Structure formats: structure tokens, C-alpha cells
């Protein structure tokens, strides 16, 4: 599917200087919801176009920052869709009818398992992991996770992922300005694959620090027995 979508990016790219930020928001909202849509085909080209001066302002840094902010906002909007969908429909309806909305029962069960294991931190950590990135918002909604915490952890994880993809696109745009979009996205995905171990390492460190602090705070808040 990625190859098919990449082949159509050139069409949307011609409108980037006017509608680029709106398109980023719309596509990243779709990507972060239950609809299967790879974020690589959105944010890597966004960084690439920004590096070539073909976005809104023509300034590389300003356009990259705008793309990151709007891309993160779109990711959060899509996550809210999943969150409220799960919150209002409930577990039974999702398991019964989810398959009609690209939500396989085994995938939902896996997301719930991860959420039960790692709690609120999972909404951050899983935003950087393939396959479960979008769906971790569903068990958050089912468990009625506080919206403020959900927004914080989801926004942080989504923001980091958007920064990574935009930076890769900008770097490739700096190296070569005549690359076609399927090649651009494939090279970007290869860069992510080659350095994914460092992303995972950073996630593990953050998760360990969070769990340590969380346990310390809970221990301090636990009343001592007489």
C-alpha cells in the first residue's frame, strides 16, 4: 500500500505551497485513526518539500517547524477519534463490529494487553512502534484514561515520531532535490530501519525512568501503617 500511496504524492505536492499544512493535518489525522495509512508517506515528503523551499514560507526551518506542529496536531486528532470511539462504543461493540472498520479482534486484544502491562506510559511508547502505534488509543479509551494524561503521553510520542520523519525528509531533500517520491519514501523507511535500535533504546530508557518515578511517587503517597 505504501508504494501505491507514494506514487500519488507528487500530485498533492504541487499544492504544498498553499494547502500543504492542511493536507498534512488531514492525512496525519487519518493515519492516527483506525484507518490504515502510513505516516511515512506524509511527513517524509513534508520535510523534503520544506528543505527544497516548496512549502508555505520557503524558509526551511520555519516550514519544518510548522510541518511538525501541524503533523503532531493531526496525530493527536486521530488519536482522539480512537479514544472517544472506544469510550462511547465500549469493548463489546468494538470486538463485534471492529472488523468492519479495519480493527481486527486479535489486534485490539493485543493493544489491550500492552496497555494493561504498561499503563499510561504505553500511550507514549507505542506511538514509536509499528503495527500498534495507532491502536493503543483504543484501550486508553476503554479504560477511561484521564484525557489530560492521554493528551500528554500521546502528544509527546506522536511529536517525537513526527520530528523523526520530518528530519529524515529534510535531510534527504538537502542531499538531493530531484528524487521521485516513491524513492524518497523508500530511502526514508530504510534510514528508520537502519537506526531503529536507537529509537527503541530511547523508548526503553524513557519507560524505565517513568516507571521508576511513578513507583516512587506512589510509594510516597501510600499512607504508612501504624
GROMACS .gro file of C-alpha atoms in nm:
model
  226
    1UNK     CA    1   0.000   0.000   0.000
    2UNK     CA    2   0.286   0.237   0.077
    3UNK     CA    3   0.413   0.214  -0.279
    4UNK     CA    4   0.070   0.296  -0.420
    5UNK     CA    5   0.026   0.596  -0.193
    6UNK     CA    6   0.378   0.719  -0.263
    7UNK     CA    7   0.309   0.725  -0.635
    8UNK     CA    8   0.026   0.975  -0.574
    9UNK     CA    9   0.226   1.210  -0.351
   10UNK     CA   10   0.355   1.406  -0.650
   11UNK     CA   11   0.001   1.518  -0.727
   12UNK     CA   12  -0.054   1.662  -0.380
   13UNK     CA   13   0.299   1.807  -0.369
   14UNK     CA   14   0.214   2.064  -0.634
   15UNK     CA   15  -0.031   2.223  -0.387
   16UNK     CA   16   0.214   2.219  -0.094
   17UNK     CA   17   0.291   2.591  -0.107
   18UNK     CA   18  -0.078   2.672  -0.045
   19UNK     CA   19  -0.253   2.369   0.104
   20UNK     CA   20   0.046   2.177   0.237
   21UNK     CA   21  -0.024   2.227   0.608
   22UNK     CA   22  -0.393   2.144   0.571
   23UNK     CA   23  -0.309   1.829   0.376
   24UNK     CA   24  -0.058   1.727   0.644
   25UNK     CA   25  -0.322   1.770   0.915
   26UNK     CA   26  -0.587   1.574   0.724
   27UNK     CA   27  -0.356   1.285   0.629
   28UNK     CA   28  -0.199   1.259   0.975
   29UNK     CA   29  -0.546   1.256   1.133
   30UNK     CA   30  -0.638   0.967   0.906
   31UNK     CA   31  -0.306   0.793   0.982
   32UNK     CA   32  -0.357   0.818   1.357
   33UNK     CA   33  -0.716   0.692   1.347
   34UNK     CA   34  -0.831   0.335   1.280
   35UNK     CA   35  -0.783   0.373   0.903
   36UNK     CA   36  -0.458   0.207   0.785
   37UNK     CA   37  -0.243   0.485   0.639
   38UNK     CA   38   0.137   0.509   0.680
   39UNK     CA   39   0.273   0.831   0.832
   40UNK     CA   40   0.593   0.790   0.628
   41UNK     CA   41   0.415   0.895   0.308
   42UNK     CA   42   0.310   1.222   0.473
   43UNK     CA   43   0.584   1.355   0.698
   44UNK     CA   44   0.891   1.244   0.500
   45UNK     CA   45   0.770   1.430   0.186
   46UNK     CA   46   0.675   1.726   0.409
   47UNK     CA   47   1.033   1.755   0.534
   48UNK     CA   48   1.162   1.701   0.182
   49UNK     CA   49   0.947   1.981   0.036
   50UNK     CA   50   1.039   2.213   0.324
   51UNK     CA   51   1.410   2.155   0.254
   52UNK     CA   52   1.353   2.247  -0.112
   53UNK     CA   53   1.167   2.567  -0.019
   54UNK     CA   54   0.837   2.442  -0.164
   55UNK     CA   55   0.619   2.470   0.146
   56UNK     CA   56   0.430   2.769   0.286
   57UNK     CA   57   0.703   3.026   0.363
   58UNK     CA   58   1.001   2.898   0.164
   59UNK     CA   59   1.214   2.906   0.482
   60UNK     CA   60   1.343   2.557   0.569
   61UNK     CA   61   1.337   2.593   0.946
   62UNK     CA   62   1.002   2.769   0.969
   63UNK     CA   63   0.834   2.524   0.733
   64UNK     CA   64   0.982   2.222   0.913
   65UNK     CA   65   0.859   2.355   1.247
   66UNK     CA   66   0.514   2.426   1.103
   67UNK     CA   67   0.500   2.077   0.949
   68UNK     CA   68   0.597   1.920   1.283
   69UNK     CA   69   0.338   2.118   1.479
   70UNK     CA   70   0.058   2.050   1.230
   71UNK     CA   71   0.159   1.685   1.187
   72UNK     CA   72   0.158   1.634   1.563
   73UNK     CA   73  -0.180   1.806   1.591
   74UNK     CA   74  -0.318   1.576   1.322
   75UNK     CA   75  -0.181   1.271   1.503
   76UNK     CA   76  -0.346   1.384   1.823
   77UNK     CA   77  -0.676   1.447   1.644
   78UNK     CA   78  -0.672   1.096   1.500
   79UNK     CA   79  -0.588   0.952   1.843
   80UNK     CA   80  -0.889   1.135   1.989
   81UNK     CA   81  -1.110   0.965   1.730
   82UNK     CA   82  -0.995   0.622   1.850
   83UNK     CA   83  -1.013   0.727   2.216
   84UNK     CA   84  -1.372   0.853   2.201
   85UNK     CA   85  -1.477   0.573   1.968
   86UNK     CA   86  -1.368   0.321   2.230
   87UNK     CA   87  -1.503   0.529   2.517
   88UNK     CA   88  -1.856   0.554   2.379
   89UNK     CA   89  -1.891   0.224   2.192
   90UNK     CA   90  -1.734   0.003   2.458
   91UNK     CA   91  -1.540  -0.321   2.437
   92UNK     CA   92  -1.826  -0.548   2.324
   93UNK     CA   93  -1.919  -0.333   2.024
   94UNK     CA   94  -1.558  -0.288   1.918
   95UNK     CA   95  -1.484  -0.659   1.928
   96UNK     CA   96  -1.806  -0.739   1.742
   97UNK     CA   97  -1.804  -0.469   1.474
   98UNK     CA   98  -1.441  -0.354   1.467
   99UNK     CA   99  -1.358  -0.578   1.172
  100UNK     CA  100  -1.581  -0.361   0.954
  101UNK     CA  101  -1.359  -0.061   1.040
  102UNK     CA  102  -1.015  -0.222   0.988
  103UNK     CA  103  -0.997  -0.323   1.356
  104UNK     CA  104  -0.926  -0.694   1.388
  105UNK     CA  105  -1.022  -0.850   1.718
  106UNK     CA  106  -0.678  -1.001   1.777
  107UNK     CA  107  -0.517  -0.660   1.718
  108UNK     CA  108  -0.748  -0.493   1.968
  109UNK     CA  109  -0.675  -0.768   2.221
  110UNK     CA  110  -0.302  -0.716   2.174
  111UNK     CA  111  -0.337  -0.341   2.226
  112UNK     CA  112  -0.535  -0.402   2.544
  113UNK     CA  113  -0.272  -0.645   2.669
  114UNK     CA  114   0.006  -0.392   2.616
  115UNK     CA  115  -0.195  -0.117   2.786
  116UNK     CA  116  -0.268  -0.336   3.089
  117UNK     CA  117   0.100  -0.421   3.117
  118UNK     CA  118   0.247  -0.072   3.090
  119UNK     CA  119  -0.042   0.161   3.170
  120UNK     CA  120  -0.031   0.527   3.071
  121UNK     CA  121   0.330   0.501   2.950
  122UNK     CA  122   0.212   0.267   2.675
  123UNK     CA  123   0.035   0.557   2.503
  124UNK     CA  124   0.376   0.721   2.467
  125UNK     CA  125   0.595   0.420   2.396
  126UNK     CA  126   0.363   0.259   2.141
  127UNK     CA  127   0.345   0.578   1.932
  128UNK     CA  128   0.701   0.492   1.827
  129UNK     CA  129   0.631   0.128   1.745
  130UNK     CA  130   0.488  -0.012   1.420
  131UNK     CA  131   0.160  -0.204   1.395
  132UNK     CA  132   0.025  -0.091   1.733
  133UNK     CA  133   0.107   0.281   1.701
  134UNK     CA  134  -0.246   0.399   1.624
  135UNK     CA  135  -0.442   0.131   1.809
  136UNK     CA  136  -0.301   0.196   2.157
  137UNK     CA  137  -0.553   0.481   2.185
  138UNK     CA  138  -0.838   0.228   2.188
  139UNK     CA  139  -0.759   0.058   2.522
  140UNK     CA  140  -0.690   0.404   2.664
  141UNK     CA  141  -1.048   0.497   2.578
  142UNK     CA  142  -1.186   0.166   2.704
  143UNK     CA  143  -1.014   0.214   3.039
  144UNK     CA  144  -1.131   0.577   3.059
  145UNK     CA  145  -0.778   0.707   3.091
  146UNK     CA  146  -0.784   1.074   3.205
  147UNK     CA  147  -0.792   1.293   2.896
  148UNK     CA  148  -0.512   1.520   3.019
  149UNK     CA  149  -0.275   1.226   3.066
  150UNK     CA  150  -0.380   1.073   2.736
  151UNK     CA  151  -0.315   1.402   2.557
  152UNK     CA  152   0.025   1.449   2.721
  153UNK     CA  153   0.162   1.099   2.653
  154UNK     CA  154   0.009   1.065   2.308
  155UNK     CA  155   0.119   1.412   2.201
  156UNK     CA  156   0.472   1.351   2.325
  157UNK     CA  157   0.509   1.016   2.148
  158UNK     CA  158   0.343   1.134   1.827
  159UNK     CA  159   0.551   1.452   1.829
  160UNK     CA  160   0.879   1.262   1.852
  161UNK     CA  161   0.777   1.034   1.566
  162UNK     CA  162   0.675   1.331   1.351
  163UNK     CA  163   1.007   1.504   1.423
  164UNK     CA  164   1.199   1.193   1.319
  165UNK     CA  165   1.012   1.157   0.989
  166UNK     CA  166   1.030   1.529   0.907
  167UNK     CA  167   1.403   1.541   0.983
  168UNK     CA  168   1.465   1.241   0.756
  169UNK     CA  169   1.272   1.406   0.475
  170UNK     CA  170   1.458   1.734   0.521
  171UNK     CA  171   1.793   1.554   0.524
  172UNK     CA  172   1.714   1.369   0.202
  173UNK     CA  173   1.591   1.693   0.048
  174UNK     CA  174   1.920   1.855   0.145
  175UNK     CA  175   2.115   1.575  -0.021
  176UNK     CA  176   1.912   1.554  -0.340
  177UNK     CA  177   1.640   1.771  -0.486
  178UNK     CA  178   1.546   1.559  -0.787
  179UNK     CA  179   1.438   1.238  -0.609
  180UNK     CA  180   1.099   1.093  -0.703
  181UNK     CA  181   0.857   1.035  -0.417
  182UNK     CA  182   0.849   0.653  -0.411
  183UNK     CA  183   1.231   0.654  -0.392
  184UNK     CA  184   1.222   0.926  -0.126
  185UNK     CA  185   0.986   0.730   0.097
  186UNK     CA  186   1.174   0.403   0.049
  187UNK     CA  187   1.504   0.570   0.139
  188UNK     CA  188   1.341   0.730   0.441
  189UNK     CA  189   1.200   0.399   0.561
  190UNK     CA  190   1.541   0.238   0.512
  191UNK     CA  191   1.703   0.507   0.729
  192UNK     CA  192   1.447   0.439   1.001
  193UNK     CA  193   1.505   0.064   0.975
  194UNK     CA  194   1.883   0.108   0.996
  195UNK     CA  195   1.864   0.324   1.310
  196UNK     CA  196   1.553   0.182   1.476
  197UNK     CA  197   1.759   0.026   1.753
  198UNK     CA  198   1.841   0.374   1.881
  199UNK     CA  199   1.476   0.473   1.878
  200UNK     CA  200   1.386   0.162   2.074
  201UNK     CA  201   1.672   0.225   2.318
  202UNK     CA  202   1.547   0.578   2.383
  203UNK     CA  203   1.195   0.446   2.438
  204UNK     CA  204   1.318   0.184   2.684
  205UNK     CA  205   1.516   0.443   2.880
  206UNK     CA  206   1.217   0.677   2.897
  207UNK     CA  207   0.986   0.394   3.003
  208UNK     CA  208   1.226   0.283   3.276
  209UNK     CA  209   1.260   0.637   3.410
  210UNK     CA  210   0.884   0.686   3.403
  211UNK     CA  211   0.815   0.360   3.587
  212UNK     CA  212   1.080   0.439   3.848
  213UNK     CA  213   0.940   0.788   3.913
  214UNK     CA  214   0.584   0.657   3.913
  215UNK     CA  215   0.663   0.389   4.171
  216UNK     CA  216   0.849   0.642   4.389
  217UNK     CA  217   0.556   0.883   4.380
  218UNK     CA  218   0.308   0.607   4.460
  219UNK     CA  219   0.526   0.489   4.746
  220UNK     CA  220   0.544   0.840   4.891
  221UNK     CA  221   0.167   0.881   4.861
  222UNK     CA  222   0.090   0.548   5.028
  223UNK     CA  223  -0.014   0.604   5.393
  224UNK     CA  224   0.212   0.428   5.643
  225UNK     CA  225   0.056   0.168   5.871
  226UNK     CA  226   0.062   0.226   6.244
   0.00000   0.00000   0.00000
